[in-house]
Amino acid sequence: MRHGHLVLATSQALGSLGLSSPMNNNEQLRIWLCTSTDCDRLPLGYDYTYLRLLFEPYRINMHQEALPLYLQIASQLRCNIREAVFKVGDRLPTETELSERFGVNRHTLRRAIEVLRQEGIVGVERGRGTFVMADPIAVPIGKRVRFNESLKAQSLQPLWQVLRIVEINADTRLSKRLEIDVGASVLLFERLSSIDDIPINISSSYFPGQHFPRLIDHCQTYRSISKMLQTEYGRDHIRRSTRVSARLAQANDARLLKMPANGPILLSESINVDQTGVVIEYGVTRFRGDRMELVLENEA
């Protein structure tokens, strides 16, 4: 027998070779992987078909006992995703379909999916299914407020949808954050950011109205808040402090972010100042916890 082919084999055939089957149903086709790339058929009298389409084969260890079935299934699905058999955003086959394909019960299949979920490879959405997740998008938290630049540095092109631009009066909380009087004019600029049609965050920026005449008009024109503040008002955009916490998404945020109700978010609250130390923005951003990671940077 030549080693180095990728074949489908039944449990019975593998048993005749002295190999343990990764599954437990002799009637289903099983996968066996050798180590080289040339292919011919095992001389067992079976009509084997080479597999390159859906599942990468298991590596059967001839000298050690096979891993538990759920880990084997997780490994195989992980390889499928790595090789783009299932792409980012794709929904995996249903539990029933995967259980039948692997010849296992749903409990075993769910354990395999849970392994991948904990690794951040897939996400499970109740009522919708299991989806392949993208690698988290890193957002640096440093002295400069440069959200757009950090995304472009990762070859990502964000798109924005303006949710609202309104003038409100400062309540006690905004008065404290912006260091202005209660009742003073505050401009709220709120928008939804997406990458590849996938929502990633909702940002709410509060500006003291006394410093920024015609800000509402400028918010409609500029994509970058930092650039707008510098160009129109000669103000630098410097982060003074940031507080990050984990929360459950509120219903409206979950709807806009297209995530499960009460799914996890990263809540970032920032106080930003200009070059003279005057507070110019209080920012509240809700990041999808399954899509984003915040990286704290030490300034030189």
mmCIF file of C-alpha atoms in Angstrom:
data_model
loop_
_atom_site.group_PDB
_atom_site.id
_atom_site.type_symbol
_atom_site.label_atom_id
_atom_site.label_comp_id
_atom_site.label_asym_id
_atom_site.label_seq_id
_atom_site.Cartn_x
_atom_site.Cartn_y
_atom_site.Cartn_z
ATOM 1 C CA MET A 1 0.000 0.000 0.000
ATOM 2 C CA ARG A 2 1.331 3.415 -0.917
ATOM 3 C CA HIS A 3 1.120 6.157 1.663
ATOM 4 C CA GLY A 4 0.204 9.602 0.550
ATOM 5 C CA HIS A 5 -3.347 9.587 -0.732
ATOM 6 C CA LEU A 6 -6.530 11.210 0.285
ATOM 7 C CA VAL A 7 -9.396 8.762 0.120
ATOM 8 C CA LEU A 8 -12.819 8.006 1.426
ATOM 9 C CA ALA A 9 -13.007 4.721 3.253
ATOM 10 C CA THR A 10 -15.596 2.886 5.330
ATOM 11 C CA SER A 11 -14.989 2.021 8.957
ATOM 12 C CA GLN A 12 -14.903 -1.624 7.907
ATOM 13 C CA ALA A 13 -12.140 -0.932 5.393
ATOM 14 C CA LEU A 14 -10.092 1.020 7.890
ATOM 15 C CA GLY A 15 -10.520 -1.784 10.365
ATOM 16 C CA SER A 16 -9.087 -4.248 7.869
ATOM 17 C CA LEU A 17 -5.963 -2.117 7.802
ATOM 18 C CA GLY A 18 -5.648 -2.173 11.555
ATOM 19 C CA LEU A 19 -6.681 1.490 11.830
ATOM 20 C CA SER A 20 -9.323 2.820 14.148
ATOM 21 C CA SER A 21 -12.176 4.708 12.524
ATOM 22 C CA PRO A 22 -12.752 8.304 13.601
ATOM 23 C CA MET A 23 -16.487 7.552 13.647
ATOM 24 C CA ASN A 24 -18.717 4.716 14.733
ATOM 25 C CA ASN A 25 -21.019 3.965 11.798
ATOM 26 C CA ASN A 26 -19.632 1.290 9.462
ATOM 27 C CA GLU A 27 -22.058 2.184 6.719
ATOM 28 C CA GLN A 28 -20.930 5.792 6.308
ATOM 29 C CA LEU A 29 -17.986 6.856 4.246
ATOM 30 C CA ARG A 30 -15.056 7.879 6.416
ATOM 31 C CA ILE A 31 -11.947 9.860 5.760
ATOM 32 C CA TRP A 32 -8.356 8.729 5.996
ATOM 33 C CA LEU A 33 -5.356 10.909 5.389
ATOM 34 C CA CYS A 34 -1.868 9.797 4.475
ATOM 35 C CA THR A 35 1.137 12.029 4.406
ATOM 36 C CA SER A 36 2.103 12.429 0.754
ATOM 37 C CA THR A 37 0.234 13.996 -2.130
ATOM 38 C CA ASP A 38 0.169 11.297 -4.750
ATOM 39 C CA CYS A 39 -2.984 9.340 -4.983
ATOM 40 C CA ASP A 40 -4.094 5.857 -5.843
ATOM 41 C CA ARG A 41 -6.684 3.571 -4.416
ATOM 42 C CA LEU A 42 -6.243 1.329 -1.452
ATOM 43 C CA PRO A 43 -6.222 -2.260 -2.728
ATOM 44 C CA LEU A 44 -9.202 -3.381 -0.706
ATOM 45 C CA GLY A 45 -11.789 -3.907 -3.364
ATOM 46 C CA TYR A 46 -13.765 -0.841 -2.467
ATOM 47 C CA ASP A 47 -14.686 1.860 -4.935
ATOM 48 C CA TYR A 48 -13.075 4.772 -3.060
ATOM 49 C CA THR A 49 -13.558 8.351 -4.183
ATOM 50 C CA TYR A 50 -11.005 11.032 -3.608
ATOM 51 C CA LEU A 51 -12.221 13.851 -1.415
ATOM 52 C CA ARG A 52 -11.240 17.477 -1.983
ATOM 53 C CA LEU A 53 -14.587 19.199 -1.733
ATOM 54 C CA LEU A 54 -16.073 19.585 1.700
ATOM 55 C CA PHE A 55 -14.106 18.162 4.589
ATOM 56 C CA GLU A 56 -10.403 17.964 5.162
ATOM 57 C CA PRO A 57 -9.660 14.426 6.373
ATOM 58 C CA TYR A 58 -8.755 13.333 9.823
ATOM 59 C CA ARG A 59 -5.203 12.454 10.607
ATOM 60 C CA ILE A 60 -5.428 8.931 11.931
ATOM 61 C CA ASN A 61 -2.654 8.146 14.354
ATOM 62 C CA MET A 62 -1.608 4.543 13.845
ATOM 63 C CA HIS A 63 0.295 4.459 17.128
ATOM 64 C CA GLN A 64 -1.955 6.357 19.509
ATOM 65 C CA GLU A 65 -5.621 6.241 20.325
ATOM 66 C CA ALA A 66 -7.769 8.653 18.340
ATOM 67 C CA LEU A 67 -8.883 11.891 19.974
ATOM 68 C CA PRO A 68 -12.460 12.104 21.273
ATOM 69 C CA LEU A 69 -14.935 12.385 18.446
ATOM 70 C CA TYR A 70 -15.985 15.937 19.251
ATOM 71 C CA LEU A 71 -12.375 17.131 19.073
ATOM 72 C CA GLN A 72 -11.885 15.352 15.756
ATOM 73 C CA ILE A 73 -14.995 17.044 14.388
ATOM 74 C CA ALA A 74 -13.858 20.429 15.704
ATOM 75 C CA SER A 75 -10.447 19.908 14.080
ATOM 76 C CA GLN A 76 -12.000 19.023 10.754
ATOM 77 C CA LEU A 77 -14.367 21.989 10.741
ATOM 78 C CA ARG A 78 -11.503 24.248 11.788
ATOM 79 C CA CYS A 79 -9.514 23.091 8.761
ATOM 80 C CA ASN A 80 -12.520 23.646 6.481
ATOM 81 C CA ILE A 81 -12.750 27.226 7.669
ATOM 82 C CA ARG A 82 -9.013 27.788 7.345
ATOM 83 C CA GLU A 83 -9.136 26.565 3.740
ATOM 84 C CA ALA A 84 -12.207 28.723 2.985
ATOM 85 C CA VAL A 85 -14.576 25.816 2.399
ATOM 86 C CA PHE A 86 -16.705 27.841 4.785
ATOM 87 C CA LYS A 87 -15.946 31.556 4.469
ATOM 88 C CA VAL A 88 -16.365 34.398 6.923
ATOM 89 C CA GLY A 89 -20.064 35.097 7.347
ATOM 90 C CA ASP A 90 -21.144 31.690 6.003
ATOM 91 C CA ARG A 91 -23.643 29.699 7.987
ATOM 92 C CA LEU A 92 -22.543 26.159 8.736
ATOM 93 C CA PRO A 93 -24.861 23.274 7.879
ATOM 94 C CA THR A 94 -27.526 22.616 10.477
ATOM 95 C CA GLU A 95 -26.978 20.398 13.496
ATOM 96 C CA THR A 96 -29.003 17.675 11.826
ATOM 97 C CA GLU A 97 -26.969 17.847 8.631
ATOM 98 C CA LEU A 98 -23.624 17.842 10.438
ATOM 99 C CA SER A 99 -24.703 15.054 12.789
ATOM 100 C CA GLU A 100 -25.701 12.901 9.852
ATOM 101 C CA ARG A 101 -22.547 13.760 7.928
ATOM 102 C CA PHE A 102 -20.275 12.812 10.802
ATOM 103 C CA GLY A 103 -22.414 9.941 12.031
ATOM 104 C CA VAL A 104 -22.690 11.260 15.576
ATOM 105 C CA ASN A 105 -25.490 12.387 17.843
ATOM 106 C CA ARG A 106 -26.315 16.036 18.379
ATOM 107 C CA HIS A 107 -24.715 16.123 21.815
ATOM 108 C CA THR A 108 -21.326 15.211 20.342
ATOM 109 C CA LEU A 109 -21.779 17.687 17.503
ATOM 110 C CA ARG A 110 -22.681 20.476 19.924
ATOM 111 C CA ARG A 111 -19.535 19.811 21.961
ATOM 112 C CA ALA A 112 -17.481 20.232 18.777
ATOM 113 C CA ILE A 113 -19.236 23.486 17.896
ATOM 114 C CA GLU A 114 -18.707 24.760 21.434
ATOM 115 C CA VAL A 115 -14.946 24.209 21.078
ATOM 116 C CA LEU A 116 -14.929 26.404 17.975
ATOM 117 C CA ARG A 117 -17.169 28.973 19.616
ATOM 118 C CA GLN A 118 -14.823 29.318 22.572
ATOM 119 C CA GLU A 119 -11.930 29.783 20.148
ATOM 120 C CA GLY A 120 -13.825 32.615 18.461
ATOM 121 C CA ILE A 121 -13.946 30.766 15.143
ATOM 122 C CA VAL A 122 -17.728 30.505 14.966
ATOM 123 C CA GLY A 123 -20.624 32.318 16.556
ATOM 124 C CA VAL A 124 -23.935 30.743 17.484
ATOM 125 C CA GLU A 125 -27.023 32.887 17.055
ATOM 126 C CA ARG A 126 -30.223 31.499 18.483
ATOM 127 C CA GLY A 127 -32.826 30.946 15.816
ATOM 128 C CA ARG A 128 -30.361 31.677 12.984
ATOM 129 C CA GLY A 129 -27.596 29.076 13.210
ATOM 130 C CA THR A 130 -23.822 28.880 13.484
ATOM 131 C CA PHE A 131 -21.716 31.353 11.501
ATOM 132 C CA VAL A 132 -18.034 31.619 10.645
ATOM 133 C CA MET A 133 -16.527 34.593 12.428
ATOM 134 C CA ALA A 134 -13.870 36.954 11.144
ATOM 135 C CA ASP A 135 -10.688 37.520 13.099
ATOM 136 C CA PRO A 136 -11.231 40.305 15.644
ATOM 137 C CA ILE A 137 -10.485 43.809 14.413
ATOM 138 C CA ALA A 138 -7.924 45.503 16.634
ATOM 139 C CA VAL A 139 -8.550 49.092 17.701
ATOM 140 C CA PRO A 140 -5.611 50.765 19.471
ATOM 141 C CA ILE A 141 -6.380 52.938 22.478
ATOM 142 C CA GLY A 142 -3.580 55.515 22.613
ATOM 143 C CA LYS A 143 -3.040 59.214 23.098
ATOM 144 C CA ARG A 144 -4.291 60.137 19.650
ATOM 145 C CA VAL A 145 -7.861 59.421 18.574
ATOM 146 C CA ARG A 146 -7.250 57.735 15.238
ATOM 147 C CA PHE A 147 -9.973 55.147 14.711
ATOM 148 C CA ASN A 148 -10.136 55.499 10.927
ATOM 149 C CA GLU A 149 -6.375 55.347 10.483
ATOM 150 C CA SER A 150 -6.091 52.207 12.597
ATOM 151 C CA LEU A 151 -8.633 50.421 10.402
ATOM 152 C CA LYS A 152 -6.982 51.525 7.179
ATOM 153 C CA ALA A 153 -3.648 50.251 8.538
ATOM 154 C CA GLN A 154 -5.307 46.805 8.648
ATOM 155 C CA SER A 155 -6.464 47.217 5.020
ATOM 156 C CA LEU A 156 -10.030 47.732 6.188
ATOM 157 C CA GLN A 157 -12.326 50.341 4.691
ATOM 158 C CA PRO A 158 -15.038 51.414 7.131
ATOM 159 C CA LEU A 159 -18.386 52.797 6.052
ATOM 160 C CA TRP A 160 -20.616 54.990 8.186
ATOM 161 C CA GLN A 161 -24.315 55.546 8.550
ATOM 162 C CA VAL A 162 -25.359 58.707 10.372
ATOM 163 C CA LEU A 163 -27.998 57.814 12.941
ATOM 164 C CA ARG A 164 -28.649 61.281 14.297
ATOM 165 C CA ILE A 165 -27.176 64.763 14.714
ATOM 166 C CA VAL A 166 -29.107 66.738 17.299
ATOM 167 C CA GLU A 167 -28.694 69.534 19.788
ATOM 168 C CA ILE A 168 -29.545 68.665 23.387
ATOM 169 C CA ASN A 169 -29.086 70.225 26.811
ATOM 170 C CA ALA A 170 -26.417 68.922 29.146
ATOM 171 C CA ASP A 171 -27.712 66.848 32.030
ATOM 172 C CA THR A 172 -25.689 66.231 35.180
ATOM 173 C CA ARG A 173 -23.692 63.411 33.609
ATOM 174 C CA LEU A 174 -22.785 65.355 30.447
ATOM 175 C CA SER A 175 -22.047 68.445 32.496
ATOM 176 C CA LYS A 176 -19.473 66.505 34.492
ATOM 177 C CA ARG A 177 -17.913 64.765 31.485
ATOM 178 C CA LEU A 178 -17.669 67.879 29.300
ATOM 179 C CA GLU A 179 -16.919 70.252 32.190
ATOM 180 C CA ILE A 180 -19.753 72.588 31.245
ATOM 181 C CA ASP A 181 -22.832 73.919 33.037
ATOM 182 C CA VAL A 182 -25.969 71.853 33.409
ATOM 183 C CA GLY A 183 -28.372 72.916 30.659
ATOM 184 C CA ALA A 184 -25.595 74.124 28.310
ATOM 185 C CA SER A 185 -25.855 73.293 24.615
ATOM 186 C CA VAL A 186 -24.467 69.912 23.596
ATOM 187 C CA LEU A 187 -24.251 68.533 20.058
ATOM 188 C CA LEU A 188 -24.778 64.778 19.745
ATOM 189 C CA PHE A 189 -23.349 63.086 16.648
ATOM 190 C CA GLU A 190 -24.193 59.370 16.470
ATOM 191 C CA ARG A 191 -23.298 56.923 13.712
ATOM 192 C CA LEU A 192 -23.023 53.233 12.892
ATOM 193 C CA SER A 193 -19.742 51.898 11.482
ATOM 194 C CA SER A 194 -19.540 48.820 9.265
ATOM 195 C CA ILE A 195 -16.855 46.834 7.488
ATOM 196 C CA ASP A 196 -17.764 44.559 4.576
ATOM 197 C CA ASP A 197 -21.440 45.168 5.363
ATOM 198 C CA ILE A 198 -20.933 43.870 8.916
ATOM 199 C CA PRO A 199 -21.770 46.415 11.663
ATOM 200 C CA ILE A 200 -18.906 46.769 14.146
ATOM 201 C CA ASN A 201 -19.768 49.673 16.437
ATOM 202 C CA ILE A 202 -22.094 52.517 17.317
ATOM 203 C CA SER A 203 -20.414 55.747 18.375
ATOM 204 C CA SER A 204 -22.062 58.621 20.213
ATOM 205 C CA SER A 205 -19.977 61.803 20.303
ATOM 206 C CA TYR A 206 -21.015 64.678 22.567
ATOM 207 C CA PHE A 207 -19.489 68.107 21.860
ATOM 208 C CA PRO A 208 -19.902 71.318 23.891
ATOM 209 C CA GLY A 209 -21.882 73.554 21.552
ATOM 210 C CA GLN A 210 -20.217 76.747 22.732
ATOM 211 C CA HIS A 211 -16.912 75.699 21.123
ATOM 212 C CA PHE A 212 -18.221 74.462 17.785
ATOM 213 C CA PRO A 213 -20.541 76.694 15.743
ATOM 214 C CA ARG A 214 -22.008 75.002 12.657
ATOM 215 C CA LEU A 215 -20.804 71.631 13.866
ATOM 216 C CA ILE A 216 -23.991 69.950 12.675
ATOM 217 C CA ASP A 217 -23.260 71.018 9.090
ATOM 218 C CA HIS A 218 -19.639 69.870 9.284
ATOM 219 C CA CYS A 219 -20.605 66.439 10.672
ATOM 220 C CA GLN A 220 -22.490 65.807 7.435
ATOM 221 C CA THR A 221 -19.352 66.525 5.389
ATOM 222 C CA TYR A 222 -16.430 64.881 7.187
ATOM 223 C CA ARG A 223 -15.805 61.180 7.646
ATOM 224 C CA SER A 224 -13.099 61.773 10.255
ATOM 225 C CA ILE A 225 -13.946 63.645 13.447
ATOM 226 C CA SER A 226 -10.260 64.362 14.109
ATOM 227 C CA LYS A 227 -9.847 65.904 10.659
ATOM 228 C CA MET A 228 -13.023 67.950 11.054
ATOM 229 C CA LEU A 229 -11.913 69.386 14.387
ATOM 230 C CA GLN A 230 -8.468 70.226 13.048
ATOM 231 C CA THR A 231 -9.595 71.703 9.717
ATOM 232 C CA GLU A 232 -12.652 73.655 10.804
ATOM 233 C CA TYR A 233 -11.722 74.667 14.336
ATOM 234 C CA GLY A 234 -7.948 74.325 14.651
ATOM 235 C CA ARG A 235 -8.404 71.864 17.509
ATOM 236 C CA ASP A 236 -6.236 68.832 18.101
ATOM 237 C CA HIS A 237 -8.012 65.627 19.129
ATOM 238 C CA ILE A 238 -6.208 64.078 22.096
ATOM 239 C CA ARG A 239 -7.407 61.299 24.366
ATOM 240 C CA ARG A 240 -7.248 62.273 28.029
ATOM 241 C CA SER A 241 -8.832 59.168 29.491
ATOM 242 C CA THR A 242 -10.698 56.040 28.423
ATOM 243 C CA ARG A 243 -12.819 53.657 30.464
ATOM 244 C CA VAL A 244 -13.561 50.218 28.959
ATOM 245 C CA SER A 245 -16.131 47.791 30.319
ATOM 246 C CA ALA A 246 -18.003 44.698 29.171
ATOM 247 C CA ARG A 247 -21.791 44.950 28.942
ATOM 248 C CA LEU A 248 -24.805 43.293 27.414
ATOM 249 C CA ALA A 249 -26.137 45.130 24.396
ATOM 250 C CA GLN A 250 -29.335 47.069 24.785
ATOM 251 C CA ALA A 251 -32.156 46.056 22.466
ATOM 252 C CA ASN A 252 -31.801 48.920 19.983
ATOM 253 C CA ASP A 253 -27.998 48.604 19.812
ATOM 254 C CA ALA A 254 -28.285 44.840 19.283
ATOM 255 C CA ARG A 255 -30.691 45.441 16.406
ATOM 256 C CA LEU A 256 -28.413 47.971 14.715
ATOM 257 C CA LEU A 257 -25.321 45.822 15.230
ATOM 258 C CA LYS A 258 -27.196 42.744 13.951
ATOM 259 C CA MET A 259 -26.200 40.694 16.955
ATOM 260 C CA PRO A 260 -28.188 38.524 19.344
ATOM 261 C CA ALA A 261 -30.291 40.333 21.920
ATOM 262 C CA ASN A 262 -28.274 40.772 25.096
ATOM 263 C CA GLY A 263 -25.094 39.789 23.243
ATOM 264 C CA PRO A 264 -21.754 41.065 24.614
ATOM 265 C CA ILE A 265 -20.363 44.464 23.753
ATOM 266 C CA LEU A 266 -17.251 46.404 24.725
ATOM 267 C CA LEU A 267 -18.256 49.817 26.005
ATOM 268 C CA SER A 268 -15.626 52.534 25.627
ATOM 269 C CA GLU A 269 -16.093 55.942 27.281
ATOM 270 C CA SER A 270 -13.496 58.564 26.358
ATOM 271 C CA ILE A 271 -12.802 62.128 27.420
ATOM 272 C CA ASN A 272 -10.964 63.939 24.614
ATOM 273 C CA VAL A 273 -9.277 67.334 24.819
ATOM 274 C CA ASP A 274 -7.608 69.823 22.496
ATOM 275 C CA GLN A 275 -3.991 71.001 22.558
ATOM 276 C CA THR A 276 -4.714 73.379 25.448
ATOM 277 C CA GLY A 277 -6.360 70.729 27.626
ATOM 278 C CA VAL A 278 -9.948 71.918 27.108
ATOM 279 C CA VAL A 279 -12.490 69.098 26.954
ATOM 280 C CA ILE A 280 -13.946 69.008 23.442
ATOM 281 C CA GLU A 281 -15.632 65.604 23.274
ATOM 282 C CA TYR A 282 -17.169 62.915 25.407
ATOM 283 C CA GLY A 283 -17.326 59.747 23.313
ATOM 284 C CA VAL A 284 -19.322 56.603 24.046
ATOM 285 C CA THR A 285 -18.724 53.698 21.670
ATOM 286 C CA ARG A 286 -20.370 50.278 21.740
ATOM 287 C CA PHE A 287 -18.183 47.700 19.977
ATOM 288 C CA ARG A 288 -19.409 44.238 19.060
ATOM 289 C CA GLY A 289 -17.676 41.960 21.529
ATOM 290 C CA ASP A 290 -17.408 39.147 18.991
ATOM 291 C CA ARG A 291 -15.861 41.338 16.275
ATOM 292 C CA MET A 292 -13.571 43.803 18.006
ATOM 293 C CA GLU A 293 -10.693 43.926 20.434
ATOM 294 C CA LEU A 294 -9.300 47.038 22.099
ATOM 295 C CA VAL A 295 -5.522 47.292 22.388
ATOM 296 C CA LEU A 296 -4.087 49.606 25.035
ATOM 297 C CA GLU A 297 -0.949 51.325 23.798
ATOM 298 C CA ASN A 298 1.849 52.759 25.926
ATOM 299 C CA GLU A 299 2.958 56.145 24.735
ATOM 300 C CA ALA A 300 6.701 56.718 24.375
#
